[in-house]
Amino acid sequence: PQAVLVMAGTGELLASCQEKAKDLGDSVRFLGYVEDVAGLYPEADVFVAASTAESFGRTAMEAALAKTPMVLGKIRPWMDDFTHGCHCEFADSQDPTSLAAAMLRILENREYATQLAENAHQVVLSRFGEQAVLTALSQAYDYALFPN
């Protein structure tokens, strides 16, 4: 499929990435610092996070909330929160072939992509949605006020 890689952010690797992508022309766009990253997710056909370490995994949660199909590195916390083939595609972050194959599975099957995105969205809502937060807060107050 025709694809455009859109990269948001800055940092010490930006210049190196730009140098590596210079021969790819319009197929790679560097946005630099983006204030509203959440606004990018709905525009994407697939969200790819090839991280080798994450503390909370907020970016995947944001992508799931936006119902954007995801390819994620095989790391915690994502492997704790999502299931391969049900909520996302997992790939080896250090293997470009693995990442590309996972992206293609999503890009070439829109029905599959939509189902992954919907399933991941439901997982995030069940864990971090308004009702889940209110339930957890209520339990914390009960514990603080009426410890056993």
N, CA, C and O atoms as a DFTB+ gen file, in Angstrom:
592 C
 N C O
     1  1       0.818      -1.204       0.000
     2  2       0.000       0.000       0.000
     3  2       0.854       1.258       0.000
     4  3       1.989       1.251       0.478
     5  1       0.304       2.327      -0.536
     6  2       0.965       3.621      -0.437
     7  2       0.944       4.017       1.030
     8  3      -0.089       3.904       1.690
     9  1       2.043       4.467       1.528
    10  2       2.106       4.819       2.943
    11  2       2.959       6.063       3.130
    12  3       3.894       6.324       2.374
    13  1       2.609       6.814       4.151
    14  2       3.397       7.967       4.570
    15  2       3.681       7.781       6.053
    16  3       2.768       7.594       6.856
    17  1       4.932       7.833       6.394
    18  2       5.338       7.755       7.794
    19  2       5.325       9.171       8.353
    20  3       6.009      10.057       7.841
    21  1       4.544       9.377       9.405
    22  2       4.460      10.682      10.059
    23  2       5.072      10.523      11.440
    24  3       4.624       9.702      12.240
    25  1       6.093      11.310      11.709
    26  2       6.782      11.230      12.992
    27  2       6.618      12.549      13.738
    28  3       6.919      13.619      13.209
    29  1       6.142      12.454      14.960
    30  2       5.986      13.628      15.819
    31  2       7.033      13.559      16.920
    32  3       7.320      12.486      17.450
    33  1       7.594      14.694      17.257
    34  2       8.527      14.750      18.364
    35  2       9.885      15.284      17.956
    36  3      10.187      15.479      16.778
    37  1      10.683      15.509      18.972
    38  2      12.040      16.001      18.786
    39  2      12.950      15.151      19.648
    40  3      12.494      14.243      20.342
    41  1      14.196      15.440      19.602
    42  2      15.124      14.713      20.463
    43  2      16.439      14.472      19.763
    44  3      16.659      14.909      18.633
    45  1      17.300      13.772      20.456
    46  2      18.670      13.596      19.974
    47  2      18.765      12.750      18.708
    48  3      19.775      12.823      18.008
    49  1      17.755      11.954      18.393
    50  2      17.791      11.116      17.196
    51  2      17.122      11.756      15.978
    52  3      17.148      11.181      14.890
    53  1      16.527      12.929      16.146
    54  2      15.789      13.556      15.052
    55  2      16.652      13.785      13.821
    56  3      16.260      13.404      12.718
    57  1      17.805      14.390      13.985
    58  2      18.672      14.679      12.837
    59  2      19.093      13.396      12.125
    60  3      19.134      13.351      10.896
    61  1      19.399      12.372      12.881
    62  2      19.775      11.083      12.296
    63  2      18.624      10.482      11.491
    64  3      18.829       9.959      10.396
    65  1      17.408      10.561      12.045
    66  2      16.231      10.046      11.331
    67  2      15.987      10.831      10.049
    68  3      15.692      10.253       9.003
    69  1      16.112      12.141      10.140
    70  2      15.904      12.976       8.954
    71  2      16.937      12.659       7.880
    72  3      16.611      12.632       6.693
    73  1      18.162      12.423       8.284
    74  2      19.220      12.084       7.332
    75  2      18.919      10.751       6.638
    76  3      19.078      10.628       5.423
    77  1      18.492       9.772       7.406
    78  2      18.178       8.461       6.840
    79  2      16.978       8.507       5.904
    80  3      16.879       7.697       4.983
    81  1      16.068       9.447       6.131
    82  2      14.832       9.513       5.354
    83  2      14.913      10.471       4.164
    84  3      13.956      10.572       3.397
    85  1      16.020      11.166       3.997
    86  2      16.070      12.223       2.973
    87  2      15.835      11.703       1.558
    88  3      15.310      12.441       0.725
    89  1      16.199      10.482       1.262
    90  2      15.995       9.925      -0.080
    91  2      14.582       9.385      -0.293
    92  3      14.243       8.957      -1.397
    93  1      13.761       9.400       0.745
    94  2      12.400       8.861       0.646
    95  2      11.368       9.913       0.247
    96  3      10.193       9.595       0.062
    97  1      11.801      11.150       0.117
    98  2      10.921      12.209      -0.357
    99  2       9.715      12.436       0.532
   100  3       9.829      12.547       1.752
   101  1       8.538      12.504      -0.117
   102  2       7.301      12.820       0.591
   103  2       6.725      11.658       1.380
   104  3       5.681      11.807       2.015
   105  1       7.374      10.512       1.355
   106  2       6.818       9.365       2.079
   107  2       7.155       9.389       3.571
   108  3       6.697       8.530       4.324
   109  1       7.949      10.365       3.996
   110  2       8.237      10.545       5.427
   111  2       8.058      12.028       5.758
   112  3       8.623      12.902       5.101
   113  1       7.261      12.284       6.792
   114  2       7.037      13.654       7.249
   115  2       7.449      13.760       8.711
   116  3       7.043      12.947       9.542
   117  1       8.250      14.756       9.014
   118  2       8.666      15.027      10.394
   119  2       7.911      16.269      10.866
   120  3       8.082      17.356      10.313
   121  1       7.084      16.102      11.882
   122  2       6.267      17.205      12.374
   123  2       6.963      18.025      13.451
   124  3       6.553      19.152      13.729
   125  1       8.010      17.476      14.062
   126  2       8.634      18.165      15.179
   127  2       7.750      18.065      16.405
   128  3       6.963      17.129      16.543
   129  1       7.888      19.042      17.296
   130  2       7.085      19.048      18.518
   131  2       5.624      19.304      18.158
   132  3       5.314      20.216      17.392
   133  1       4.741      18.500      18.713
   134  2       3.303      18.642      18.475
   135  2       2.618      18.770      19.830
   136  3       2.733      17.891      20.684
   137  1       1.915      19.864      20.012
   138  2       1.212      20.111      21.275
   139  2       0.072      19.109      21.468
   140  3      -0.066      18.526      22.543
   141  1      -0.739      18.908      20.433
   142  2      -1.913      18.041      20.515
   143  2      -1.655      16.720      19.786
   144  3      -2.177      16.494      18.694
   145  1      -0.861      15.869      20.388
   146  2      -0.549      14.576      19.767
   147  2      -1.806      13.738      19.608
   148  3      -1.935      13.007      18.626
   149  1      -2.725      13.827      20.543
   150  2      -3.950      13.033      20.475
   151  2      -4.731      13.326      19.195
   152  3      -5.462      12.462      18.710
   153  1      -4.590      14.515      18.648
   154  2      -5.260      14.864      17.409
   155  2      -4.714      14.143      16.191
   156  3      -5.366      14.118      15.147
   157  1      -3.532      13.558      16.302
   158  2      -2.935      12.833      15.177
   159  2      -3.494      11.413      15.022
   160  3      -3.566      10.894      13.908
   161  1      -3.885      10.790      16.126
   162  2      -4.302       9.390      16.083
   163  2      -5.475       9.115      15.137
   164  3      -5.408       8.163      14.359
   165  1      -6.539       9.909      15.175
   166  2      -7.676       9.610      14.289
   167  2      -7.330       9.696      12.800
   168  3      -8.020       9.108      11.968
   169  1      -6.271      10.423      12.467
   170  2      -5.862      10.576      11.072
   171  2      -5.024       9.398      10.577
   172  3      -4.831       9.237       9.372
   173  1      -4.537       8.592      11.485
   174  2      -3.619       7.501      11.118
   175  2      -4.378       6.234      10.739
   176  3      -5.403       5.914      11.340
   177  1      -3.874       5.519       9.746
   178  2      -4.411       4.203       9.395
   179  2      -3.890       3.136      10.344
   180  3      -4.542       2.116      10.568
   181  1      -2.717       3.379      10.894
   182  2      -2.130       2.464      11.874
   183  2      -1.171       3.269      12.746
   184  3      -0.452       4.142      12.260
   185  1      -1.173       2.963      14.034
   186  2      -0.245       3.570      14.986
   187  2       0.830       2.538      15.272
   188  3       0.523       1.394      15.610
   189  1       2.090       2.936      15.138
   190  2       3.200       2.024      15.376
   191  2       4.064       2.585      16.498
   192  3       4.531       3.722      16.423
   193  1       4.270       1.791      17.525
   194  2       5.149       2.163      18.631
   195  2       6.165       1.038      18.795
   196  3       5.885       0.006      19.405
   197  1       7.336       1.260      18.241
   198  2       8.387       0.245      18.277
   199  2       9.316       0.468      19.463
   200  3      10.527       0.269      19.368
   201  1       8.740       0.877      20.561
   202  2       9.523       1.147      21.766
   203  2      10.145      -0.132      22.315
   204  3       9.605      -1.228      22.164
   205  1      11.283       0.041      22.949
   206  2      11.917      -1.086      23.638
   207  2      11.701      -1.000      25.145
   208  3      12.041      -1.930      25.876
   209  1      11.132       0.121      25.615
   210  2      10.804       0.283      27.039
   211  2       9.742       1.362      27.173
   212  3       9.772       2.366      26.461
   213  1       8.813       1.154      28.081
   214  2       7.759       2.125      28.399
   215  2       7.447       1.973      29.879
   216  3       7.493       0.869      30.421
   217  1       7.128       3.088      30.529
   218  2       6.748       2.982      31.937
   219  2       5.249       2.734      32.071
   220  3       4.838       1.843      32.814
   221  1       4.432       3.504      31.367
   222  2       2.986       3.339      31.461
   223  2       2.376       2.940      30.125
   224  3       1.391       2.202      30.102
   225  1       2.925       3.399      29.031
   226  2       2.384       3.069      27.727
   227  2       1.247       3.979      27.311
   228  3       0.305       3.547      26.648
   229  1       1.337       5.225      27.697
   230  2       0.271       6.193      27.430
   231  2      -0.057       6.324      25.948
   232  3      -1.225       6.454      25.584
   233  1       0.961       6.290      25.086
   234  2       0.700       6.489      23.661
   235  2      -0.226       5.418      23.102
   236  3      -1.099       5.716      22.288
   237  1      -0.043       4.182      23.531
   238  2      -0.926       3.108      23.063
   239  2      -2.338       3.312      23.594
   240  3      -3.308       3.047      22.884
   241  1      -2.466       3.776      24.822
   242  2      -3.794       4.043      25.383
   243  2      -4.491       5.150      24.592
   244  3      -5.689       5.067      24.320
   245  1      -3.735       6.182      24.227
   246  2      -4.307       7.277      23.435
   247  2      -4.749       6.779      22.057
   248  3      -5.827       7.135      21.583
   249  1      -3.921       5.960      21.419
   250  2      -4.276       5.415      20.107
   251  2      -5.520       4.540      20.216
   252  3      -6.398       4.598      19.356
   253  1      -5.596       3.742      21.255
   254  2      -6.767       2.876      21.445
   255  2      -8.024       3.706      21.681
   256  3      -9.088       3.373      21.159
   257  1      -7.919       4.767      22.449
   258  2      -9.074       5.634      22.678
   259  2      -9.560       6.265      21.379
   260  3     -10.756       6.503      21.211
   261  1      -8.635       6.537      20.463
   262  2      -8.990       7.125      19.173
   263  2      -9.425       6.061      18.158
   264  3      -9.733       6.380      17.010
   265  1      -9.448       4.800      18.591
   266  2      -9.811       3.671      17.719
   267  2      -8.893       3.573      16.504
   268  3      -9.337       3.339      15.381
   269  1      -7.608       3.757      16.762
   270  2      -6.599       3.607      15.726
   271  2      -5.943       2.241      15.891
   272  3      -5.433       1.938      16.969
   273  1      -5.944       1.404      14.847
   274  2      -5.293       0.089      14.951
   275  2      -3.815       0.257      15.307
   276  3      -3.171       1.217      14.883
   277  1      -3.285      -0.687      16.091
   278  2      -1.937      -0.524      16.638
   279  2      -1.011      -1.689      16.318
   280  3      -1.416      -2.851      16.302
   281  1       0.257      -1.335      16.063
   282  2       1.372      -2.276      16.060
   283  2       2.262      -1.829      17.205
   284  3       2.731      -0.692      17.234
   285  1       2.490      -2.733      18.145
   286  2       3.237      -2.395      19.353
   287  2       4.428      -3.321      19.528
   288  3       4.388      -4.488      19.137
   289  1       5.486      -2.786      20.119
   290  2       6.622      -3.608      20.492
   291  2       6.224      -4.591      21.575
   292  3       5.316      -4.322      22.362
   293  1       6.889      -5.708      21.616
   294  2       6.581      -6.761      22.601
   295  2       7.217      -6.430      23.945
   296  3       8.214      -7.031      24.345
   297  1       6.618      -5.465      24.629
   298  2       7.155      -5.037      25.920
   299  2       6.012      -4.835      26.905
   300  3       4.846      -4.718      26.529
   301  1       6.394      -4.799      28.189
   302  2       5.443      -4.383      29.212
   303  2       5.412      -2.876      29.184
   304  3       6.467      -2.285      28.951
   305  1       4.344      -2.223      29.392
   306  2       3.079      -2.728      29.888
   307  2       2.116      -3.216      28.797
   308  3       1.066      -3.779      29.107
   309  1       2.468      -3.004      27.529
   310  2       1.522      -3.323      26.463
   311  2       1.128      -4.788      26.432
   312  3      -0.028      -5.109      26.157
   313  1       2.062      -5.678      26.707
   314  2       1.722      -7.104      26.693
   315  2       0.852      -7.483      27.886
   316  3       0.219      -8.538      27.884
   317  1       0.819      -6.630      28.899
   318  2      -0.087      -6.845      30.032
   319  2      -1.503      -6.372      29.712
   320  3      -2.481      -6.926      30.213
   321  1      -1.598      -5.346      28.877
   322  2      -2.888      -4.717      28.609
   323  2      -3.591      -5.240      27.362
   324  3      -4.821      -5.262      27.307
   325  1      -2.825      -5.658      26.368
   326  2      -3.399      -6.024      25.077
   327  2      -2.994      -7.434      24.669
   328  3      -1.994      -7.972      25.144
   329  1      -3.791      -8.023      23.777
   330  2      -3.542      -9.372      23.270
   331  2      -3.336      -9.308      21.766
   332  3      -4.111      -8.684      21.041
   333  1      -2.273      -9.966      21.310
   334  2      -1.965     -10.021      19.874
   335  2      -3.125     -10.657      19.119
   336  3      -3.636     -11.705      19.513
   337  1      -3.534     -10.013      18.031
   338  2      -4.595     -10.560      17.200
   339  2      -5.996     -10.273      17.705
   340  3      -6.977     -10.555      17.016
   341  1      -6.096      -9.719      18.890
   342  2      -7.399      -9.351      19.451
   343  2      -7.509      -7.840      19.603
   344  3      -8.525      -7.244      19.247
   345  1      -6.450      -7.222      20.137
   346  2      -6.436      -5.776      20.380
   347  2      -5.418      -5.044      19.521
   348  3      -5.560      -3.848      19.268
   349  1      -4.396      -5.754      19.074
   350  2      -3.296      -5.134      18.342
   351  2      -2.476      -6.216      17.651
   352  3      -2.759      -7.408      17.772
   353  1      -1.473      -5.779      16.938
   354  2      -0.440      -6.667      16.423
   355  2       0.820      -6.367      17.229
   356  3       1.215      -5.208      17.354
   357  1       1.444      -7.391      17.770
   358  2       2.736      -7.222      18.414
   359  2       3.824      -7.572      17.415
   360  3       3.652      -8.465      16.586
   361  1       4.949      -6.862      17.495
   362  2       6.077      -7.110      16.613
   363  2       7.369      -6.918      17.399
   364  3       7.397      -6.246      18.430
   365  1       8.415      -7.513      16.897
   366  2       9.738      -7.347      17.491
   367  2      10.234      -5.947      17.140
   368  3      10.456      -5.641      15.969
   369  1      10.403      -5.109      18.136
   370  2      10.802      -3.712      17.929
   371  2      12.141      -3.563      17.225
   372  3      12.402      -2.538      16.596
   373  1      12.969      -4.556      17.324
   374  2      14.304      -4.487      16.736
   375  2      14.376      -5.138      15.350
   376  3      15.451      -5.215      14.754
   377  1      13.245      -5.602      14.846
   378  2      13.216      -6.318      13.573
   379  2      12.308      -5.605      12.573
   380  3      11.086      -5.733      12.652
   381  1      12.887      -4.859      11.638
   382  2      12.074      -4.124      10.661
   383  2      11.132      -5.022       9.859
   384  3      10.036      -4.591       9.498
   385  1      11.532      -6.242       9.578
   386  2      10.681      -7.165       8.829
   387  2       9.445      -7.525       9.637
   388  3       8.344      -7.590       9.089
   389  1       9.612      -7.759      10.933
   390  2       8.496      -8.067      11.818
   391  2       7.536      -6.882      11.909
   392  3       6.319      -7.059      11.853
   393  1       8.077      -5.690      12.048
   394  2       7.248      -4.482      12.112
   395  2       6.481      -4.274      10.808
   396  3       5.284      -3.987      10.826
   397  1       7.164      -4.418       9.693
   398  2       6.524      -4.222       8.386
   399  2       5.408      -5.239       8.163
   400  3       4.336      -4.883       7.675
   401  1       5.651      -6.500       8.515
   402  2       4.631      -7.541       8.337
   403  2       3.390      -7.236       9.171
   404  3       2.267      -7.421       8.702
   405  1       3.587      -6.770      10.405
   406  2       2.457      -6.431      11.272
   407  2       1.677      -5.248      10.702
   408  3       0.446      -5.252      10.708
   409  1       2.387      -4.243      10.215
   410  2       1.710      -3.093       9.612
   411  2       0.899      -3.518       8.396
   412  3      -0.239      -3.080       8.225
   413  1       1.470      -4.360       7.559
   414  2       0.770      -4.812       6.354
   415  2      -0.479      -5.620       6.691
   416  3      -1.497      -5.488       6.012
   417  1      -0.417      -6.450       7.722
   418  2      -1.613      -7.215       8.114
   419  2      -2.772      -6.276       8.444
   420  3      -3.927      -6.571       8.136
   421  1      -2.460      -5.161       9.063
   422  2      -3.495      -4.182       9.404
   423  2      -3.915      -3.377       8.176
   424  3      -5.108      -3.213       7.921
   425  1      -2.960      -2.883       7.429
   426  2      -3.272      -2.022       6.294
   427  2      -4.000      -2.749       5.168
   428  3      -4.777      -2.142       4.430
   429  1      -3.749      -4.037       5.039
   430  2      -4.349      -4.793       3.938
   431  2      -5.672      -5.455       4.299
   432  3      -6.301      -6.081       3.446
   433  1      -6.105      -5.324       5.554
   434  2      -7.370      -5.930       5.962
   435  2      -8.112      -4.949       6.870
   436  3      -7.949      -4.974       8.089
   437  1      -8.925      -4.088       6.265
   438  2      -9.608      -3.041       7.019
   439  2     -10.575      -3.608       8.056
   440  3     -10.730      -3.037       9.135
   441  1     -11.221      -4.719       7.737
   442  2     -12.149      -5.319       8.706
   443  2     -11.390      -5.768       9.961
   444  3     -11.824      -5.520      11.085
   445  1     -10.271      -6.421       9.750
   446  2      -9.414      -6.852      10.858
   447  2      -8.931      -5.633      11.648
   448  3      -8.958      -5.640      12.878
   449  1      -8.490      -4.591      10.945
   450  2      -7.994      -3.379      11.593
   451  2      -9.078      -2.738      12.458
   452  3      -8.822      -2.313      13.585
   453  1     -10.284      -2.675      11.913
   454  2     -11.401      -2.085      12.655
   455  2     -11.719      -2.888      13.905
   456  3     -11.998      -2.315      14.958
   457  1     -11.681      -4.210      13.798
   458  2     -11.969      -5.060      14.960
   459  2     -10.895      -4.920      16.032
   460  3     -11.212      -4.836      17.219
   461  1      -9.631      -4.894      15.627
   462  2      -8.547      -4.670      16.595
   463  2      -8.762      -3.352      17.337
   464  3      -8.680      -3.293      18.564
   465  1      -9.038      -2.301      16.570
   466  2      -9.188      -0.964      17.155
   467  2     -10.368      -0.904      18.122
   468  3     -10.265      -0.315      19.197
   469  1     -11.478      -1.510      17.739
   470  2     -12.660      -1.501      18.614
   471  2     -12.385      -2.291      19.892
   472  3     -12.744      -1.848      20.982
   473  1     -11.759      -3.442      19.767
   474  2     -11.436      -4.257      20.948
   475  2     -10.490      -3.527      21.895
   476  3     -10.687      -3.541      23.110
   477  1      -9.462      -2.888      21.335
   478  2      -8.508      -2.148      22.170
   479  2      -9.195      -0.969      22.850
   480  3      -8.927      -0.673      24.014
   481  1     -10.073      -0.305      22.126
   482  2     -10.827       0.818      22.683
   483  2     -11.618       0.364      23.913
   484  3     -11.625       1.046      24.938
   485  1     -12.279      -0.780      23.805
   486  2     -13.070      -1.296      24.921
   487  2     -12.194      -1.646      26.125
   488  3     -12.597      -1.432      27.268
   489  1     -10.999      -2.182      25.872
   490  2     -10.070      -2.500      26.971
   491  2      -9.700      -1.238      27.729
   492  3      -9.730      -1.212      28.960
   493  1      -9.354      -0.198      26.996
   494  2      -8.937       1.045      27.654
   495  2     -10.098       1.659      28.432
   496  3      -9.911       2.124      29.556
   497  1     -11.280       1.666      27.850
   498  2     -12.440       2.198      28.578
   499  2     -12.724       1.399      29.843
   500  3     -13.057       1.969      30.881
   501  1     -12.592       0.080      29.756
   502  2     -12.887      -0.752      30.930
   503  2     -11.882      -0.539      32.051
   504  3     -12.217      -0.738      33.219
   505  1     -10.677      -0.145      31.730
   506  2      -9.638       0.040      32.753
   507  2      -9.475       1.485      33.192
   508  3      -9.168       1.763      34.351
   509  1      -9.688       2.414      32.243
   510  2      -9.384       3.815      32.537
   511  2     -10.531       4.766      32.222
   512  3     -10.370       5.980      32.350
   513  1     -11.670       4.252      31.820
   514  2     -12.825       5.092      31.526
   515  2     -13.434       5.658      32.790
   516  3     -13.032       5.312      33.901
   517  1     -14.397       6.525      32.610
   518  2     -15.023       7.226      33.728
   519  2     -15.558       6.261      34.788
   520  3     -15.314       6.460      35.978
   521  1     -16.276       5.230      34.375
   522  2     -16.858       4.297      35.343
   523  2     -15.770       3.551      36.120
   524  3     -15.890       3.354      37.329
   525  1     -14.708       3.138      35.420
   526  2     -13.621       2.426      36.094
   527  2     -12.932       3.322      37.122
   528  3     -12.592       2.874      38.217
   529  1     -12.731       4.571      36.767
   530  2     -12.075       5.507      37.684
   531  2     -12.974       5.785      38.888
   532  3     -12.498       5.812      40.023
   533  1     -14.260       5.991      38.649
   534  2     -15.179       6.240      39.765
   535  2     -15.257       5.041      40.706
   536  3     -15.309       5.214      41.924
   537  1     -15.265       3.844      40.162
   538  2     -15.292       2.637      40.989
   539  2     -14.026       2.540      41.840
   540  3     -14.101       2.263      43.037
   541  1     -12.873       2.766      41.229
   542  2     -11.610       2.702      41.968
   543  2     -11.545       3.772      43.048
   544  3     -11.071       3.515      44.155
   545  1     -12.018       4.964      42.731
   546  2     -12.018       6.053      43.710
   547  2     -12.944       5.737      44.873
   548  3     -12.599       5.986      46.028
   549  1     -14.102       5.197      44.580
   550  2     -15.045       4.812      45.622
   551  2     -14.447       3.741      46.530
   552  3     -14.597       3.803      47.750
   553  1     -13.779       2.771      45.943
   554  2     -13.140       1.718      46.734
   555  2     -12.031       2.287      47.610
   556  3     -11.862       1.859      48.752
   557  1     -11.277       3.246      47.086
   558  2     -10.204       3.866      47.870
   559  2     -10.778       4.630      49.060
   560  3     -10.240       4.553      50.165
   561  1     -11.870       5.369      48.839
   562  2     -12.510       6.088      49.945
   563  2     -13.053       5.109      50.985
   564  3     -12.879       5.311      52.187
   565  1     -13.706       4.053      50.519
   566  2     -14.213       3.040      51.455
   567  2     -13.095       2.457      52.305
   568  3     -13.255       2.275      53.512
   569  1     -11.984       2.169      51.687
   570  2     -10.839       1.596      52.392
   571  2     -10.289       2.586      53.412
   572  3      -9.964       2.220      54.542
   573  1     -10.187       3.873      52.984
   574  2      -9.633       4.889      53.879
   575  2     -10.569       5.173      55.061
   576  3     -10.111       5.390      56.182
   577  1     -11.859       5.169      54.806
   578  2     -12.830       5.506      55.848
   579  2     -13.206       4.317      56.731
   580  3     -13.508       4.482      57.913
   581  1     -13.186       3.119      56.147
   582  2     -13.627       1.919      56.874
   583  2     -12.617       0.784      56.723
   584  3     -12.957      -0.270      56.186
   585  1     -11.388       0.977      57.185
   586  2     -10.391      -0.094      57.025
   587  2     -10.794      -1.330      57.846
   588  3     -11.356      -1.219      58.936
   589  1     -10.497      -2.468      57.305
   590  2     -10.821      -3.723      58.024
   591  2      -9.702      -4.135      58.919
   592  3      -9.798      -5.159      59.596
